[in-house]
XYZ file of C-alpha atoms in Angstrom:
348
model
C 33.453 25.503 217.514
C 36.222 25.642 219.649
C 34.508 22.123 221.716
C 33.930 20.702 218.520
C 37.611 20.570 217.332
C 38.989 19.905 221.273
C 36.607 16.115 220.933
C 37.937 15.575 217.077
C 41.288 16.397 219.207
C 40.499 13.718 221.623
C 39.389 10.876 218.786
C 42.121 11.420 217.015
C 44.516 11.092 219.431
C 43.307 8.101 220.725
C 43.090 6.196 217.191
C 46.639 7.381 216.850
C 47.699 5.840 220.171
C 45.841 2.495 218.894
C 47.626 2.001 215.722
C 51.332 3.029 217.249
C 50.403 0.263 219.891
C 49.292 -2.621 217.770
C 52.405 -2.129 215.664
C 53.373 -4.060 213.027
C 56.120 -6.427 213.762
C 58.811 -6.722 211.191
C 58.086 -2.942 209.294
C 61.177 -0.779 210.675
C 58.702 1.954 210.326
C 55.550 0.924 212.149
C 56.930 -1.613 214.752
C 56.767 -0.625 218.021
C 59.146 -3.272 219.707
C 62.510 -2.309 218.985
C 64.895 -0.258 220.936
C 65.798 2.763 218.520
C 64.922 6.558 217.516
C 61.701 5.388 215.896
C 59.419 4.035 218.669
C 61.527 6.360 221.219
C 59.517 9.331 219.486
C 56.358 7.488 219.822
C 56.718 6.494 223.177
C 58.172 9.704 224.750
C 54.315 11.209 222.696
C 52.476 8.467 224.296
C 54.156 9.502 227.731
C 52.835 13.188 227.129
C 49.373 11.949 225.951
C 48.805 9.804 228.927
C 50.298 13.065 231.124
C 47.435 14.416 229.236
C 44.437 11.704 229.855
C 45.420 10.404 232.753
C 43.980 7.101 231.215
C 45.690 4.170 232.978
C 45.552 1.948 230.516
C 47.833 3.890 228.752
C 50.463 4.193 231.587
C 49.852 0.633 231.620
C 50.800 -0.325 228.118
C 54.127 1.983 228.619
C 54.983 -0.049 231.536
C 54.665 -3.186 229.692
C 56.684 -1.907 226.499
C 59.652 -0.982 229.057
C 59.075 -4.921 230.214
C 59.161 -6.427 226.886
C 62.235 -4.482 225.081
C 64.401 -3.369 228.163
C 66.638 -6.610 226.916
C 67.565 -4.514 224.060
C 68.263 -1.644 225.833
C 72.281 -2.625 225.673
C 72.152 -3.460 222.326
C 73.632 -0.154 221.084
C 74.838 2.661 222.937
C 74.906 5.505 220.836
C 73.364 8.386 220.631
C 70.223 8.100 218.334
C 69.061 4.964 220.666
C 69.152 7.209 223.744
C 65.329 8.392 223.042
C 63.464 5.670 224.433
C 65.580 6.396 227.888
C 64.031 9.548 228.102
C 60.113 8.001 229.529
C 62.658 6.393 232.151
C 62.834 9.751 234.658
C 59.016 10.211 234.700
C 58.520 6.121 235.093
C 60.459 6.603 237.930
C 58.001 8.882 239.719
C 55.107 7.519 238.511
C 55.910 3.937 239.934
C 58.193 4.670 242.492
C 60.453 1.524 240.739
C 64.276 1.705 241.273
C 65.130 0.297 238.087
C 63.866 3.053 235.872
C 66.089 5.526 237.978
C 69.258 3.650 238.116
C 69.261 2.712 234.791
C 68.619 6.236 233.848
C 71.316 7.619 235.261
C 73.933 5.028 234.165
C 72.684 5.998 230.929
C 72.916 9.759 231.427
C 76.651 8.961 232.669
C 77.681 7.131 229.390
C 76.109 10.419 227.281
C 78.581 12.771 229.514
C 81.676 10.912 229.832
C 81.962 8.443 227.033
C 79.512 9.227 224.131
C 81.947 10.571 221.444
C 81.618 14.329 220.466
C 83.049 16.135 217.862
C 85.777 18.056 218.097
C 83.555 21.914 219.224
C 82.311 19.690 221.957
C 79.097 18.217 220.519
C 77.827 14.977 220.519
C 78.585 13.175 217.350
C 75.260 11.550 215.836
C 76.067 7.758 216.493
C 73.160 5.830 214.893
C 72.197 1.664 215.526
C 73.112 1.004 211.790
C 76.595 -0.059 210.638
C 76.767 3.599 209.361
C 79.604 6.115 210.762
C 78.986 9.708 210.615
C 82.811 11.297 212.005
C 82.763 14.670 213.518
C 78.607 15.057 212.279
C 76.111 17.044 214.102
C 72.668 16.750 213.453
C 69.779 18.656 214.447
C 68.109 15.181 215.636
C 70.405 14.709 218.386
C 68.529 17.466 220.637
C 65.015 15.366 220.376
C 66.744 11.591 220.612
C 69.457 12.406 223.791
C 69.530 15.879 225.117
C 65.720 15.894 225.739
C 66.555 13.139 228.067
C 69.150 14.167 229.826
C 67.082 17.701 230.840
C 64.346 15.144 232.201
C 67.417 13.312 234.342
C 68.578 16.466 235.669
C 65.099 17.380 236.666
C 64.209 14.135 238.221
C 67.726 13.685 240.347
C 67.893 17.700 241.088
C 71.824 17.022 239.622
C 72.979 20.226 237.900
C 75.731 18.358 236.098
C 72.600 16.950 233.591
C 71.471 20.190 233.009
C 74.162 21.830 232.474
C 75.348 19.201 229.443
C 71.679 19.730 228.274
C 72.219 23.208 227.603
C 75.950 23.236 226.350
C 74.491 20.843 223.304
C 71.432 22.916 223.088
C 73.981 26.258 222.832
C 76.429 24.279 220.612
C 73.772 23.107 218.065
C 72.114 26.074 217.916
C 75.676 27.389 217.258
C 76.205 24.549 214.640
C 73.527 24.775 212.456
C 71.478 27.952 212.569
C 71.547 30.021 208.989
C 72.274 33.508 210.161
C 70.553 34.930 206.981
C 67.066 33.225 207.625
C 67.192 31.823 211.485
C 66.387 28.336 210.628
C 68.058 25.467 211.152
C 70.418 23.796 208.625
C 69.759 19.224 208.817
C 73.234 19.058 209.820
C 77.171 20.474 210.025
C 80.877 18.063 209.571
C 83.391 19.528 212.055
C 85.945 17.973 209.862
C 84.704 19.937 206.913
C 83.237 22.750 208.361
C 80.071 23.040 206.465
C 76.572 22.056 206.488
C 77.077 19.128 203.934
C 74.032 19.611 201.794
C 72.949 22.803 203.250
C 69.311 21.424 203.406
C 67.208 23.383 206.019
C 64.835 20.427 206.203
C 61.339 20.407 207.795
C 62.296 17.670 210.246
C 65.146 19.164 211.727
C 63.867 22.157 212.398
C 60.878 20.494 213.901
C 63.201 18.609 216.572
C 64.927 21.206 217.817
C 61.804 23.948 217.620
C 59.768 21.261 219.884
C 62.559 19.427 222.167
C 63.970 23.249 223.161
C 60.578 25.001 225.241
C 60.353 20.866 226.629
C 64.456 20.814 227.943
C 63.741 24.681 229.145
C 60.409 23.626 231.004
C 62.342 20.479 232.859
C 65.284 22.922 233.871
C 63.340 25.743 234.666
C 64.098 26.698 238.282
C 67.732 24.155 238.568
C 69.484 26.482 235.540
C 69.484 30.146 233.951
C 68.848 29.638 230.323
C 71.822 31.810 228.397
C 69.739 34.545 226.773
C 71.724 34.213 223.742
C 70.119 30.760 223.373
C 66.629 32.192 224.132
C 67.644 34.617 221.372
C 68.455 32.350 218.810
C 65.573 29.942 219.076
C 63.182 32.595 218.759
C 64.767 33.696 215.574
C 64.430 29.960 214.892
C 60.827 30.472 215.343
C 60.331 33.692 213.299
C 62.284 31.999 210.828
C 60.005 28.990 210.391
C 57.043 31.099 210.480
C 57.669 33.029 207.028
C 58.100 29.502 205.414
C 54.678 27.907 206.587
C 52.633 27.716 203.556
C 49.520 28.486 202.675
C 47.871 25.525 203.586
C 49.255 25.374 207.159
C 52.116 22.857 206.259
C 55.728 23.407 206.008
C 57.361 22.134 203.016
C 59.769 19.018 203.431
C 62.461 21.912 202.242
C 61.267 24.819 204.960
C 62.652 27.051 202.305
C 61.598 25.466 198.704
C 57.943 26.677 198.387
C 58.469 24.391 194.944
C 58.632 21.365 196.852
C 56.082 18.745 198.456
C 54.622 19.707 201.846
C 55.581 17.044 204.837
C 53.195 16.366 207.701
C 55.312 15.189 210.548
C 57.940 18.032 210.278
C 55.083 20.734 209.852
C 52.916 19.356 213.324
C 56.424 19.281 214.923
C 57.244 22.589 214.222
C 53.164 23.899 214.667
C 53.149 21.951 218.647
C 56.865 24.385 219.198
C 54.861 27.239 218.764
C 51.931 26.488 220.952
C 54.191 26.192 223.216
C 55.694 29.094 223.089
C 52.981 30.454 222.775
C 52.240 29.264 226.137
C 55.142 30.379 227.683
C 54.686 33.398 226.557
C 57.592 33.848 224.231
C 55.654 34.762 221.162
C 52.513 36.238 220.350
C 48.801 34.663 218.890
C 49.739 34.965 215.242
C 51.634 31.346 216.129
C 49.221 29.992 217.892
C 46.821 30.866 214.836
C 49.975 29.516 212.646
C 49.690 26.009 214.743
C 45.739 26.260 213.950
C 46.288 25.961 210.334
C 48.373 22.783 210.596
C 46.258 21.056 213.202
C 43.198 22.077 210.543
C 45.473 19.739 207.780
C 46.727 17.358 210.416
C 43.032 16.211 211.449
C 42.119 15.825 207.448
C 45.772 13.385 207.374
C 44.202 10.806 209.672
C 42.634 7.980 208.558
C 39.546 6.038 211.135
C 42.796 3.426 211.878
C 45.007 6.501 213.424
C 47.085 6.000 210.205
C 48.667 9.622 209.644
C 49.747 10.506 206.008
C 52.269 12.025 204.256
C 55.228 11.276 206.791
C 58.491 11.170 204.507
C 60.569 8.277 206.123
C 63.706 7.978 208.084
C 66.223 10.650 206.855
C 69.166 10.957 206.912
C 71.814 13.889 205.825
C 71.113 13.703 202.400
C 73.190 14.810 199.750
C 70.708 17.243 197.988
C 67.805 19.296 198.591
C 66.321 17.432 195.684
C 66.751 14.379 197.130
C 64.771 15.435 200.778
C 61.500 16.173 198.254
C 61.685 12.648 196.637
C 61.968 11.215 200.112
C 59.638 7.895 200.045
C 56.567 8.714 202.081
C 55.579 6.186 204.686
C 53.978 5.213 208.104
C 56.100 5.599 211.313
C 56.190 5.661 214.907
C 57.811 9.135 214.819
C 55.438 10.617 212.793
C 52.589 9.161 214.534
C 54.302 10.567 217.422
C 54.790 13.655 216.752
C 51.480 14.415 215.235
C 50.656 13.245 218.518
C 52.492 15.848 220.355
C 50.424 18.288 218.689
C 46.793 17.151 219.664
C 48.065 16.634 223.305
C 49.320 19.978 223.353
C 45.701 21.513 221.976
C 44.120 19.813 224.336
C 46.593 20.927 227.000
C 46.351 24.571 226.095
């Protein structure tokens, strides 16, 4: 049994890794060529699925989107646009080419000394649109630019990378974590010191749940973790796991049983338990958790590698009513991070 769902693993993830590559030019959700959050996620999934396969073709086609979009790379400095960056450190040792390193790090030196940060010390969530969101934090951050600087510390053995990687790890934790439940709250104003909406939505919590055991794993041996931060994302875990539903799937709401259930939050969240799980850190109930949503993840994929029911780009929204009406649509991030999950099956 356990043979037969590692090869529907293995189809799956390479029909998904198909359809995020052929793209489809001009759809802000689905094309690939553009220097943003959105194909970040799916390239930084396609990194870890050809870590996975070993197939060069797939290293290959990474290579070649670096070549095509690195123009755009200047475009916009801020701090959601710092995700496709983060393939740049492992590029570097897989090619041995000196651009991939010195561009990384005179990226990772804009995050520490001139990205802006709110006034606690956290980066504010600067985004490509001609949107401003003063003194925000949001949970996305850790995923689109922290992720990558733990990979730049790793691959340059510089403690100073690190050591920003877990301040914003400690400060969003800090930020956003609902005492009460242990899950994770979309976002928090400085200004206003509140949580905005209060939403504890499904993709946040899947950012932070997955990006965390990935920044620990590229630090391990350079940095002790604080074991207050170890602390709080396993409540962050234990938290998420009373929510799952029934069906294996979070809902877009972790805490509204009432509302819709979202894919690409729920295989976010299911992959941050496998690995912990593999680490360790918590016991087989979550990797039999994770089993549930792969279950409903492989019955969301269509023969194209489309995956379903993916609510689209989100940002702090002003209800928790307005999260569940969310339109639903194809991206590279959910692609991506449904992605993340078969790799990691077939890694475990």
């Amino acid at each position: 049994m356990k043979r037969v769902r590692k090869q529907a693993c293995e189809e799956a993830a390479s029909r998904i890794v198909s359809w995020m590559l052929k793209g489809q030019p001009g759809d802000w959700g689905m094309d690939i060529d553009s220097w943003d959050w959105n194909p970040g996620v799916g390239i930084i999934a396609i990194l870890e699925y050809y870590e996975c396969s070993q197939k060069p073709e797939v290293l290959s086609d990474l290579i070649k989107w670096t070549e095509r979009n690195r123009h755009q790379s200047d475009k916009h400095k801020v701090i959601n646009s710092m995700a496709p960056f983060t393939i740049y450190p492992r590029l570097y040792e897989l090619t041995g080419n000196p651009y991939y390193l010195n561009k990384a790090i005179e990226i990772g030196d804009w995050m520490l000394k001139e990205a802006p940060k709110t006034r606690e010390g956290a980066f504010e969530h600067t985004v490509t649109e001609p949107e401003a969101f003063s003194e925000q934090v949001w949970a996305d951050t850790i995923f689109m630019a922290v992720l990558f600087l733990a990979r730049l510390a790793r691959v340059t053995a510089n403690n100073k990378y690190g050591e920003e990687a877990l301040v914003q790890l400690r400060l969003h934790f800090k930020l956003l974590q609902d005492e009460k439940t242990g899950v994770l709250f979309h976002g928090w104003d400085c200004g206003r010191s509140n949580h905005m909406s209060a939403a504890r939505w499904g993709r946040a919590n899947a950012w932070i749940a997955l990006a965390t055991p990935m920044i620990l794993q590229d630090l391990r041996g350079m940095l002790n973790v604080p074991e207050l931060l170890m602390e709080r994302y396993l409540r962050l875990l234990r938290g998420l796991k009373t929510y799952q539903s029934d069906n294996g799937l979070w809902p877009v709401v972790v805490d509204r049983p009432d509302y819709r259930c979202e894919v690409s939050g729920s295989v976010g969240i299911a992959c941050s338990f496998i690995k912990a799980a593999n680490q360790g850190w918590v016991d087989a109930e979550y990797r039999a958790a994770a089993n549930l949503t792969l279950e409903q993840l492989l019955d969301s994929i269509d023969d194209n590698g489309h995956v379903g029911g993916v609510s689209g780009g989100t940002p702090v929204l002003p209800s928790e009513e307005a999260y569940d009406a969310f339109e639903i649509r194809s991206t590279q991030y959910g692609q991506g991070l449904a992605l993340f999950l078969l790799t990691e099956y077939l890694n475990s």
